[in-house]
PDB file of C-alpha atoms in Angstrom:
ATOM      1  CA  UNK Q  22     -25.766  -6.924  53.219  1.00 90.00           C
ATOM      2  CA  UNK Q  23     -22.207  -7.228  52.022  1.00 91.00           C
ATOM      3  CA  UNK Q  24     -20.859  -4.470  49.804  1.00 92.00           C
ATOM      4  CA  UNK Q  25     -17.125  -5.042  49.806  1.00 92.00           C
ATOM      5  CA  UNK Q  26     -15.234  -7.420  47.574  1.00 92.00           C
ATOM      6  CA  UNK Q  27     -14.132 -10.822  48.725  1.00 92.00           C
ATOM      7  CA  UNK Q  28     -14.890 -14.511  48.681  1.00 91.00           C
ATOM      8  CA  UNK Q  29     -15.817 -15.117  52.327  1.00 92.00           C
ATOM      9  CA  UNK Q  30     -17.066 -13.173  55.323  1.00 93.00           C
ATOM     10  CA  UNK Q  31     -18.281 -13.758  58.888  1.00 93.00           C
ATOM     11  CA  UNK Q  32     -21.610 -13.100  60.552  1.00 93.00           C
ATOM     12  CA  UNK Q  33     -21.816 -12.845  64.332  1.00 93.00           C
ATOM     13  CA  UNK Q  34     -24.850 -14.318  66.080  1.00 94.00           C
ATOM     14  CA  UNK Q  35     -25.900 -14.244  69.762  1.00 94.00           C
ATOM     15  CA  UNK Q  36     -28.604 -15.595  72.075  1.00 92.00           C
ATOM     16  CA  UNK Q  37     -30.511 -13.939  74.973  1.00 93.00           C
ATOM     17  CA  UNK Q  38     -28.061 -15.344  77.473  1.00 94.00           C
ATOM     18  CA  UNK Q  39     -25.233 -13.424  75.838  1.00 92.00           C
ATOM     19  CA  UNK Q  40     -23.592 -16.330  74.079  1.00 94.00           C
ATOM     20  CA  UNK Q  41     -22.123 -15.511  70.661  1.00 95.00           C
ATOM     21  CA  UNK Q  42     -20.792 -17.357  67.707  1.00 95.00           C
ATOM     22  CA  UNK Q  43     -19.078 -16.345  64.460  1.00 95.00           C
ATOM     23  CA  UNK Q  44     -20.340 -17.943  61.260  1.00 94.00           C
ATOM     24  CA  UNK Q  45     -18.272 -18.102  58.069  1.00 94.00           C
ATOM     25  CA  UNK Q  46     -20.214 -17.444  54.863  1.00 94.00           C
ATOM     26  CA  UNK Q  47     -19.398 -17.290  51.164  1.00 93.00           C
ATOM     27  CA  UNK Q  48     -20.205 -13.897  49.669  1.00 93.00           C
ATOM     28  CA  UNK Q  49     -18.195 -14.022  46.403  1.00 92.00           C
ATOM     29  CA  UNK Q  50     -18.374 -10.345  45.503  1.00 93.00           C
ATOM     30  CA  UNK Q  51     -16.160  -9.039  42.694  1.00 94.00           C
ATOM     31  CA  UNK Q  52     -16.714  -5.441  41.571  1.00 94.00           C
ATOM     32  CA  UNK Q  53     -13.367  -4.899  39.854  1.00 95.00           C
ATOM     33  CA  UNK Q  54     -12.884  -5.539  36.187  1.00 94.00           C
ATOM     34  CA  UNK Q  55     -10.168  -7.883  34.932  1.00 97.00           C
ATOM     35  CA  UNK Q  56      -6.713  -6.660  33.877  1.00 97.00           C
ATOM     36  CA  UNK Q  57      -5.434  -6.537  30.300  1.00 97.00           C
ATOM     37  CA  UNK Q  58      -2.550  -8.930  29.924  1.00 97.00           C
ATOM     38  CA  UNK Q  59       0.032  -9.621  27.223  1.00 97.00           C
ATOM     39  CA  UNK Q  60      -0.872  -8.305  23.766  1.00 98.00           C
ATOM     40  CA  UNK Q  61       0.245 -10.237  20.685  1.00 98.00           C
ATOM     41  CA  UNK Q  62      -0.222  -9.487  16.996  1.00 98.00           C
ATOM     42  CA  UNK Q  63      -0.505  -5.715  17.410  1.00 98.00           C
ATOM     43  CA  UNK Q  64       1.961  -3.443  15.649  1.00 98.00           C
ATOM     44  CA  UNK Q  65       2.786   0.161  14.830  1.00 98.00           C
ATOM     45  CA  UNK Q  66       4.031  -0.898  11.387  1.00 98.00           C
ATOM     46  CA  UNK Q  67       1.440  -0.222   8.694  1.00 98.00           C
ATOM     47  CA  UNK Q  68      -0.007  -3.091   6.687  1.00 98.00           C
ATOM     48  CA  UNK Q  69      -2.674  -3.519   4.005  1.00 97.00           C
ATOM     49  CA  UNK Q  70      -3.507  -7.029   5.226  1.00 97.00           C
ATOM     50  CA  UNK Q  71      -5.888  -8.272   7.909  1.00 98.00           C
ATOM     51  CA  UNK Q  72      -4.350  -8.363  11.379  1.00 98.00           C
ATOM     52  CA  UNK Q  73      -5.255 -10.812  14.172  1.00 98.00           C
ATOM     53  CA  UNK Q  74      -4.605  -9.426  17.649  1.00 98.00           C
ATOM     54  CA  UNK Q  75      -4.884 -11.212  20.987  1.00 98.00           C
ATOM     55  CA  UNK Q  76      -4.854  -9.873  24.544  1.00 98.00           C
ATOM     56  CA  UNK Q  77      -4.486 -11.876  27.730  1.00 98.00           C
ATOM     57  CA  UNK Q  78      -6.840 -11.639  30.729  1.00 97.00           C
ATOM     58  CA  UNK Q  79      -6.136 -11.862  34.452  1.00 97.00           C
ATOM     59  CA  UNK Q  80      -8.473 -11.513  37.438  1.00 96.00           C
ATOM     60  CA  UNK Q  81      -7.575 -12.314  41.040  1.00 92.00           C
ATOM     61  CA  UNK Q  82     -11.121 -12.768  42.368  1.00 93.00           C
ATOM     62  CA  UNK Q  83     -13.787 -14.319  40.170  1.00 95.00           C
ATOM     63  CA  UNK Q  84     -11.348 -15.203  37.374  1.00 95.00           C
ATOM     64  CA  UNK Q  85     -11.584 -14.515  33.637  1.00 97.00           C
ATOM     65  CA  UNK Q  86     -14.217 -16.094  31.445  1.00 97.00           C
ATOM     66  CA  UNK Q  87     -11.403 -16.810  28.986  1.00 97.00           C
ATOM     67  CA  UNK Q  88      -7.640 -16.614  29.252  1.00 96.00           C
ATOM     68  CA  UNK Q  89      -7.485 -14.290  26.253  1.00 96.00           C
ATOM     69  CA  UNK Q  90      -9.609 -12.353  23.774  1.00 98.00           C
ATOM     70  CA  UNK Q  91      -8.912 -12.415  20.040  1.00 98.00           C
ATOM     71  CA  UNK Q  92     -10.137 -10.436  17.047  1.00 98.00           C
ATOM     72  CA  UNK Q  93      -9.174 -10.229  13.373  1.00 98.00           C
ATOM     73  CA  UNK Q  94      -9.285  -6.613  12.217  1.00 98.00           C
ATOM     74  CA  UNK Q  95     -10.120  -6.264   8.522  1.00 98.00           C
ATOM     75  CA  UNK Q  96     -10.863  -2.573   7.915  1.00 97.00           C
ATOM     76  CA  UNK Q  97      -8.778   0.591   7.940  1.00 97.00           C
ATOM     77  CA  UNK Q  98      -7.941   1.530  11.516  1.00 97.00           C
ATOM     78  CA  UNK Q  99      -5.018   2.869  13.508  1.00 97.00           C
ATOM     79  CA  UNK Q 100      -6.174   1.632  16.919  1.00 97.00           C
ATOM     80  CA  UNK Q 101      -8.883  -0.684  18.168  1.00 98.00           C
ATOM     81  CA  UNK Q 102     -10.006  -2.473  21.301  1.00 98.00           C
ATOM     82  CA  UNK Q 103     -10.705  -5.951  22.589  1.00 98.00           C
ATOM     83  CA  UNK Q 104     -13.075  -6.671  25.472  1.00 98.00           C
ATOM     84  CA  UNK Q 105     -12.291  -9.098  28.296  1.00 98.00           C
ATOM     85  CA  UNK Q 106     -14.612 -10.179  31.111  1.00 97.00           C
ATOM     86  CA  UNK Q 107     -14.584 -11.954  34.462  1.00 96.00           C
ATOM     87  CA  UNK Q 108     -16.995 -14.457  35.959  1.00 96.00           C
ATOM     88  CA  UNK Q 109     -18.764 -11.745  37.975  1.00 96.00           C
ATOM     89  CA  UNK Q 110     -19.820  -9.937  34.804  1.00 95.00           C
ATOM     90  CA  UNK Q 111     -17.252  -7.140  34.965  1.00 96.00           C
ATOM     91  CA  UNK Q 112     -15.653  -6.148  31.654  1.00 97.00           C
ATOM     92  CA  UNK Q 113     -12.566  -4.250  30.556  1.00 97.00           C
ATOM     93  CA  UNK Q 114     -11.727  -2.709  27.164  1.00 98.00           C
ATOM     94  CA  UNK Q 115      -8.110  -3.169  26.128  1.00 98.00           C
ATOM     95  CA  UNK Q 116      -6.659  -0.724  23.563  1.00 98.00           C
ATOM     96  CA  UNK Q 117      -4.477  -2.184  20.806  1.00 98.00           C
ATOM     97  CA  UNK Q 118      -2.507  -0.834  17.831  1.00 98.00           C
ATOM     98  CA  UNK Q 119      -4.076  -2.048  14.582  1.00 98.00           C
ATOM     99  CA  UNK Q 120      -2.360   0.072  11.883  1.00 98.00           C
ATOM    100  CA  UNK Q 121      -4.295  -1.207   8.860  1.00 98.00           C
ATOM    101  CA  UNK Q 122      -4.564   0.928   5.716  1.00 97.00           C
ATOM    102  CA  UNK Q 123      -6.056  -0.753   2.646  1.00 97.00           C
ATOM    103  CA  UNK Q 124      -6.845   2.413   0.699  1.00 96.00           C
ATOM    104  CA  UNK Q 125      -4.333   3.410  -2.007  1.00 95.00           C
ATOM    105  CA  UNK Q 126      -3.125   7.002  -2.411  1.00 95.00           C
ATOM    106  CA  UNK Q 127      -3.948   9.131  -5.440  1.00 93.00           C
ATOM    107  CA  UNK Q 128      -1.537  10.892  -7.794  1.00 92.00           C
ATOM    108  CA  UNK Q 129      -3.316  14.138  -8.658  1.00 92.00           C
ATOM    109  CA  UNK Q 130      -0.983  15.590 -11.263  1.00 91.00           C
ATOM    110  CA  UNK Q 131       2.581  15.956 -12.458  1.00 91.00           C
ATOM    111  CA  UNK Q 132       4.467  17.874 -15.128  1.00 90.00           C
ATOM    112  CA  UNK Q 133       7.171  16.632 -17.443  1.00 87.00           C
ATOM    113  CA  UNK Q 134       9.777  17.897 -19.861  1.00 86.00           C
ATOM    114  CA  UNK Q 135      11.340  15.650 -22.442  1.00 80.00           C
ATOM    115  CA  UNK Q 136      15.076  15.962 -22.709  1.00 84.00           C
ATOM    116  CA  UNK Q 137      15.223  13.825 -25.836  1.00 74.00           C
ATOM    117  CA  UNK Q 138      12.796  12.788 -28.566  1.00 66.00           C
ATOM    118  CA  UNK Q 139      10.144  10.537 -27.076  1.00 61.00           C
ATOM    119  CA  UNK Q 140       9.361   8.807 -30.384  1.00 58.00           C
ATOM    120  CA  UNK Q 141      12.335   6.753 -31.506  1.00 56.00           C
ATOM    121  CA  UNK Q 142      12.347   5.057 -34.898  1.00 57.00           C
ATOM    122  CA  UNK Q 143      14.583   3.317 -37.393  1.00 54.00           C
ATOM    123  CA  UNK Q 144      13.749   2.221 -40.915  1.00 53.00           C
ATOM    124  CA  UNK Q 145      16.200  -0.641 -40.953  1.00 48.00           C
ATOM    125  CA  UNK Q 146      16.317  -3.925 -42.725  1.00 38.00           C
ATOM    126  CA  UNK Q 147      19.099  -6.506 -42.591  1.00 36.00           C
ATOM    127  CA  UNK Q 148      21.780  -3.914 -43.296  1.00 34.00           C
ATOM    128  CA  UNK Q 149      20.928  -1.854 -40.201  1.00 36.00           C
ATOM    129  CA  UNK Q 150      23.322  -2.188 -37.304  1.00 41.00           C
ATOM    130  CA  UNK Q 151      21.965  -2.841 -33.817  1.00 45.00           C
ATOM    131  CA  UNK Q 152      20.848   0.326 -32.085  1.00 52.00           C
ATOM    132  CA  UNK Q 153      20.383   1.206 -28.433  1.00 56.00           C
ATOM    133  CA  UNK Q 154      17.664   3.832 -28.467  1.00 59.00           C
ATOM    134  CA  UNK Q 155      17.662   6.054 -25.376  1.00 68.00           C
ATOM    135  CA  UNK Q 156      15.069   8.362 -23.904  1.00 75.00           C
ATOM    136  CA  UNK Q 157      15.272  11.010 -21.144  1.00 85.00           C
ATOM    137  CA  UNK Q 158      12.539  12.879 -19.292  1.00 88.00           C
ATOM    138  CA  UNK Q 159      12.376  15.241 -16.325  1.00 92.00           C
ATOM    139  CA  UNK Q 160       9.447  14.891 -13.906  1.00 92.00           C
ATOM    140  CA  UNK Q 161       8.463  17.790 -11.658  1.00 93.00           C
ATOM    141  CA  UNK Q 162       5.510  19.381  -9.827  1.00 93.00           C
ATOM    142  CA  UNK Q 163       4.152  16.003  -8.769  1.00 93.00           C
ATOM    143  CA  UNK Q 164       1.185  16.199  -6.409  1.00 94.00           C
ATOM    144  CA  UNK Q 165      -0.368  13.264  -4.577  1.00 95.00           C
ATOM    145  CA  UNK Q 166      -2.517  12.729  -1.527  1.00 95.00           C
ATOM    146  CA  UNK Q 167      -3.162   9.770   0.720  1.00 94.00           C
ATOM    147  CA  UNK Q 168      -6.857   8.881   0.646  1.00 93.00           C
ATOM    148  CA  UNK Q 169      -8.503   8.663   4.067  1.00 91.00           C
ATOM    149  CA  UNK Q 170     -10.857   5.823   4.990  1.00 90.00           C
ATOM    150  CA  UNK Q 171     -12.286   5.848   8.525  1.00 91.00           C
ATOM    151  CA  UNK Q 172      -9.943   8.761   9.189  1.00 93.00           C
ATOM    152  CA  UNK Q 173      -6.898   6.546   8.575  1.00 95.00           C
ATOM    153  CA  UNK Q 174      -3.902   7.580   6.461  1.00 94.00           C
ATOM    154  CA  UNK Q 175      -0.561   5.809   6.619  1.00 96.00           C
ATOM    155  CA  UNK Q 176       1.115   8.523   4.511  1.00 95.00           C
ATOM    156  CA  UNK Q 177       3.046   8.270   1.255  1.00 96.00           C
ATOM    157  CA  UNK Q 178       6.347   6.444   1.614  1.00 96.00           C
ATOM    158  CA  UNK Q 179       7.831   6.916  -1.855  1.00 96.00           C
ATOM    159  CA  UNK Q 180       7.061   7.593  -5.495  1.00 96.00           C
ATOM    160  CA  UNK Q 181       7.924   5.476  -8.511  1.00 92.00           C
ATOM    161  CA  UNK Q 182       8.506   6.768 -12.016  1.00 89.00           C
ATOM    162  CA  UNK Q 183       7.693   4.111 -14.615  1.00 82.00           C
ATOM    163  CA  UNK Q 184       8.738   4.574 -18.249  1.00 80.00           C
ATOM    164  CA  UNK Q 185       6.947   2.033 -20.417  1.00 72.00           C
ATOM    165  CA  UNK Q 186       7.457   1.662 -24.175  1.00 67.00           C
ATOM    166  CA  UNK Q 187       5.049   0.704 -26.920  1.00 62.00           C
ATOM    167  CA  UNK Q 188       6.657  -0.907 -29.965  1.00 58.00           C
ATOM    168  CA  UNK Q 189       5.534  -0.544 -33.537  1.00 56.00           C
ATOM    169  CA  UNK Q 190       7.023  -3.143 -35.873  1.00 57.00           C
ATOM    170  CA  UNK Q 191       6.660  -3.473 -39.646  1.00 56.00           C
ATOM    171  CA  UNK Q 192       7.526  -6.962 -40.806  1.00 56.00           C
ATOM    172  CA  UNK Q 193       8.953  -7.987 -44.186  1.00 57.00           C
ATOM    173  CA  UNK Q 194       5.486  -8.226 -45.690  1.00 59.00           C
ATOM    174  CA  UNK Q 195       4.986  -4.551 -44.776  1.00 56.00           C
ATOM    175  CA  UNK Q 196       2.369  -5.400 -42.122  1.00 57.00           C
ATOM    176  CA  UNK Q 197       2.327  -3.122 -39.060  1.00 52.00           C
ATOM    177  CA  UNK Q 198       2.092  -4.554 -35.546  1.00 55.00           C
ATOM    178  CA  UNK Q 199       1.706  -2.659 -32.275  1.00 53.00           C
ATOM    179  CA  UNK Q 200       3.144  -4.584 -29.356  1.00 52.00           C
ATOM    180  CA  UNK Q 201       2.056  -3.298 -25.961  1.00 48.00           C
ATOM    181  CA  UNK Q 202       4.015  -4.212 -22.892  1.00 46.00           C
ATOM    182  CA  UNK Q 203       2.101  -6.720 -20.857  1.00 40.00           C
ATOM    183  CA  UNK Q 204       1.325  -8.905 -23.848  1.00 38.00           C
ATOM    184  CA  UNK Q 205       3.236 -12.079 -24.650  1.00 38.00           C
ATOM    185  CA  UNK Q 206       6.932 -11.559 -25.180  1.00 39.00           C
ATOM    186  CA  UNK Q 207       7.265  -7.925 -24.243  1.00 42.00           C
ATOM    187  CA  UNK Q 208       8.284  -8.564 -20.649  1.00 38.00           C
ATOM    188  CA  UNK Q 209      10.977 -11.099 -21.550  1.00 36.00           C
ATOM    189  CA  UNK Q 210      13.644  -8.520 -22.292  1.00 43.00           C
ATOM    190  CA  UNK Q 211      15.298  -6.878 -19.253  1.00 40.00           C
ATOM    191  CA  UNK Q 212      14.902  -3.306 -20.512  1.00 47.00           C
ATOM    192  CA  UNK Q 213      11.184  -3.255 -21.286  1.00 57.00           C
ATOM    193  CA  UNK Q 214      10.421  -0.945 -18.358  1.00 68.00           C
ATOM    194  CA  UNK Q 215      12.501   1.572 -16.492  1.00 76.00           C
ATOM    195  CA  UNK Q 216      11.567   2.148 -12.873  1.00 81.00           C
ATOM    196  CA  UNK Q 217      12.991   4.950 -10.759  1.00 88.00           C
ATOM    197  CA  UNK Q 218      12.165   5.014  -7.056  1.00 92.00           C
ATOM    198  CA  UNK Q 219      12.032   8.495  -5.516  1.00 95.00           C
ATOM    199  CA  UNK Q 220      12.342   8.392  -1.733  1.00 95.00           C
ATOM    200  CA  UNK Q 221      12.842  12.114  -1.082  1.00 96.00           C
ATOM    201  CA  UNK Q 222       9.159  12.674  -0.337  1.00 96.00           C
ATOM    202  CA  UNK Q 223       8.187  16.202   0.666  1.00 96.00           C
ATOM    203  CA  UNK Q 224       4.972  17.886   1.806  1.00 95.00           C
ATOM    204  CA  UNK Q 225       3.599  20.974   0.112  1.00 92.00           C
ATOM    205  CA  UNK Q 226       2.193  23.960   2.001  1.00 91.00           C
ATOM    206  CA  UNK Q 227      -1.348  22.838   1.171  1.00 91.00           C
ATOM    207  CA  UNK Q 228      -0.834  19.306   2.439  1.00 90.00           C
ATOM    208  CA  UNK Q 229       0.012  17.361  -0.714  1.00 95.00           C
ATOM    209  CA  UNK Q 230       2.950  15.003  -1.167  1.00 97.00           C
ATOM    210  CA  UNK Q 231       5.590  15.753  -3.790  1.00 96.00           C
ATOM    211  CA  UNK Q 232       9.231  15.163  -4.704  1.00 96.00           C
ATOM    212  CA  UNK Q 233      12.014  17.293  -6.220  1.00 96.00           C
ATOM    213  CA  UNK Q 234      12.546  17.522  -9.963  1.00 96.00           C
ATOM    214  CA  UNK Q 235      13.869  14.129 -11.078  1.00 95.00           C
ATOM    215  CA  UNK Q 236      15.383  12.883 -14.322  1.00 92.00           C
ATOM    216  CA  UNK Q 237      14.535   9.401 -15.591  1.00 89.00           C
ATOM    217  CA  UNK Q 238      16.165   7.627 -18.506  1.00 84.00           C
ATOM    218  CA  UNK Q 239      15.499   4.411 -20.391  1.00 76.00           C
ATOM    219  CA  UNK Q 240      16.920   2.588 -23.374  1.00 70.00           C
ATOM    220  CA  UNK Q 241      15.751  -0.173 -25.686  1.00 62.00           C
ATOM    221  CA  UNK Q 242      17.333  -2.076 -28.532  1.00 58.00           C
ATOM    222  CA  UNK Q 243      15.899  -2.890 -31.933  1.00 52.00           C
ATOM    223  CA  UNK Q 244      17.730  -6.213 -31.776  1.00 52.00           C
ATOM    224  CA  UNK Q 245      14.928  -7.545 -29.604  1.00 50.00           C
ATOM    225  CA  UNK Q 246      12.773  -7.854 -32.724  1.00 50.00           C
ATOM    226  CA  UNK Q 247      15.594  -8.532 -35.162  1.00 50.00           C
ATOM    227  CA  UNK Q 248      17.175  -6.259 -37.739  1.00 46.00           C
ATOM    228  CA  UNK Q 249      14.911  -7.475 -40.511  1.00 48.00           C
ATOM    229  CA  UNK Q 250      12.057  -5.241 -39.306  1.00 54.00           C
ATOM    230  CA  UNK Q 251      11.254  -1.587 -39.295  1.00 57.00           C
ATOM    231  CA  UNK Q 252      10.967  -0.479 -35.725  1.00 57.00           C
ATOM    232  CA  UNK Q 253       9.488   2.406 -33.708  1.00 59.00           C
ATOM    233  CA  UNK Q 254       9.007   3.012 -30.017  1.00 61.00           C
ATOM    234  CA  UNK Q 255       6.960   5.557 -28.132  1.00 65.00           C
ATOM    235  CA  UNK Q 256       6.829   5.977 -24.384  1.00 69.00           C
ATOM    236  CA  UNK Q 257       4.256   6.192 -21.636  1.00 73.00           C
ATOM    237  CA  UNK Q 258       5.330   8.114 -18.542  1.00 81.00           C
ATOM    238  CA  UNK Q 259       3.696   7.094 -15.295  1.00 83.00           C
ATOM    239  CA  UNK Q 260       3.907   8.178 -11.675  1.00 90.00           C
ATOM    240  CA  UNK Q 261       2.954   5.717  -8.969  1.00 90.00           C
ATOM    241  CA  UNK Q 262       2.557   6.704  -5.317  1.00 94.00           C
ATOM    242  CA  UNK Q 263       3.233   4.060  -2.650  1.00 95.00           C
ATOM    243  CA  UNK Q 264       1.916   4.512   0.882  1.00 96.00           C
ATOM    244  CA  UNK Q 265       3.488   3.117   4.041  1.00 97.00           C
ATOM    245  CA  UNK Q 266       1.074   0.188   4.113  1.00 97.00           C
ATOM    246  CA  UNK Q 267       2.104  -1.063   0.673  1.00 95.00           C
ATOM    247  CA  UNK Q 268      -0.824   0.289  -1.339  1.00 95.00           C
ATOM    248  CA  UNK Q 269      -0.101   2.087  -4.596  1.00 92.00           C
ATOM    249  CA  UNK Q 270      -1.971   3.940  -7.311  1.00 87.00           C
ATOM    250  CA  UNK Q 271      -0.722   5.080 -10.703  1.00 80.00           C
ATOM    251  CA  UNK Q 272      -1.380   8.088 -12.897  1.00 80.00           C
ATOM    252  CA  UNK Q 273      -0.679   7.818 -16.622  1.00 68.00           C
ATOM    253  CA  UNK Q 274       0.633  10.556 -18.884  1.00 66.00           C
ATOM    254  CA  UNK Q 275       1.413  10.032 -22.532  1.00 54.00           C
ATOM    255  CA  UNK Q 276       2.922  11.819 -25.464  1.00 46.00           C
ATOM    256  CA  UNK Q 277       0.815  11.129 -28.494  1.00 43.00           C
ATOM    257  CA  UNK Q 278      -2.531   9.446 -27.916  1.00 42.00           C
ATOM    258  CA  UNK Q 279      -3.656   8.742 -24.398  1.00 43.00           C
ATOM    259  CA  UNK Q 280      -5.338   5.510 -25.505  1.00 48.00           C
ATOM    260  CA  UNK Q 281      -1.925   3.998 -26.230  1.00 49.00           C
ATOM    261  CA  UNK Q 282      -0.860   4.372 -22.628  1.00 49.00           C
ATOM    262  CA  UNK Q 283      -4.254   3.273 -21.369  1.00 47.00           C
ATOM    263  CA  UNK Q 284      -3.963   0.023 -23.279  1.00 47.00           C
ATOM    264  CA  UNK Q 285      -0.493  -0.380 -21.818  1.00 44.00           C
ATOM    265  CA  UNK Q 286      -1.996  -0.050 -18.381  1.00 43.00           C
ATOM    266  CA  UNK Q 287      -4.888  -2.427 -19.000  1.00 46.00           C
ATOM    267  CA  UNK Q 288      -2.831  -5.171 -20.603  1.00 44.00           C
ATOM    268  CA  UNK Q 289      -0.115  -5.042 -17.998  1.00 40.00           C
ATOM    269  CA  UNK Q 290      -2.608  -4.604 -15.126  1.00 38.00           C
ATOM    270  CA  UNK Q 291      -0.798  -1.569 -13.842  1.00 38.00           C
ATOM    271  CA  UNK Q 292       2.602  -2.823 -14.970  1.00 35.00           C
TER     272      UNK Q 292
END
């Protein structure tokens, strides 16, 4: 009975006269698992996309059943494993870095202070000069957390302050129109939205993400609709948290009616 690894062995035989002979035999015993080879596709950079990872296989005795193993990871995970095998039935689990996070973070709350009037109006007709109407707000006490799925959290990379206007226009026939950003025409002008990225992300004592008090400003012009119309603008203030995998989630705050900002959000599909 052979118990050691190897491909061949010898068996000694003898007769009653004392003659002996050595016989070569094939035993083909392989008790050692294969070795994990080159890994491709793995990364320690977070993504919110599927990730295909491959690992090579090597085995000096029985040989691998396949030169490499491959798997496409689709769910939230930081690490994973691929299994390789040899022709003797031995297997080996190879650890790989997956770094997939498809779950967006949540903005729990934030406070704000307006530094200028948030509702900006003119009552102009053709005699009204063009106006650049500005708006300033201070955002503070933001709190957000990265939602865990399968115990995976990539962490919040940065915040984004989004100031989005709603326009109220009265035409020459004295008919009122509310134009929400996201509908036709509103996104054509370069100053429809003001976005401020905040990269100074901090962690609170109770484990939430936040950022220092930040001022955001935006301006719009009544010339976009022409001076022949009465014109008003109100603003929706939004905080969006971006995680390191590229997921983001937005929280909406409004002055005035919350439904105005909600329609903003729905029509623009999150801006």
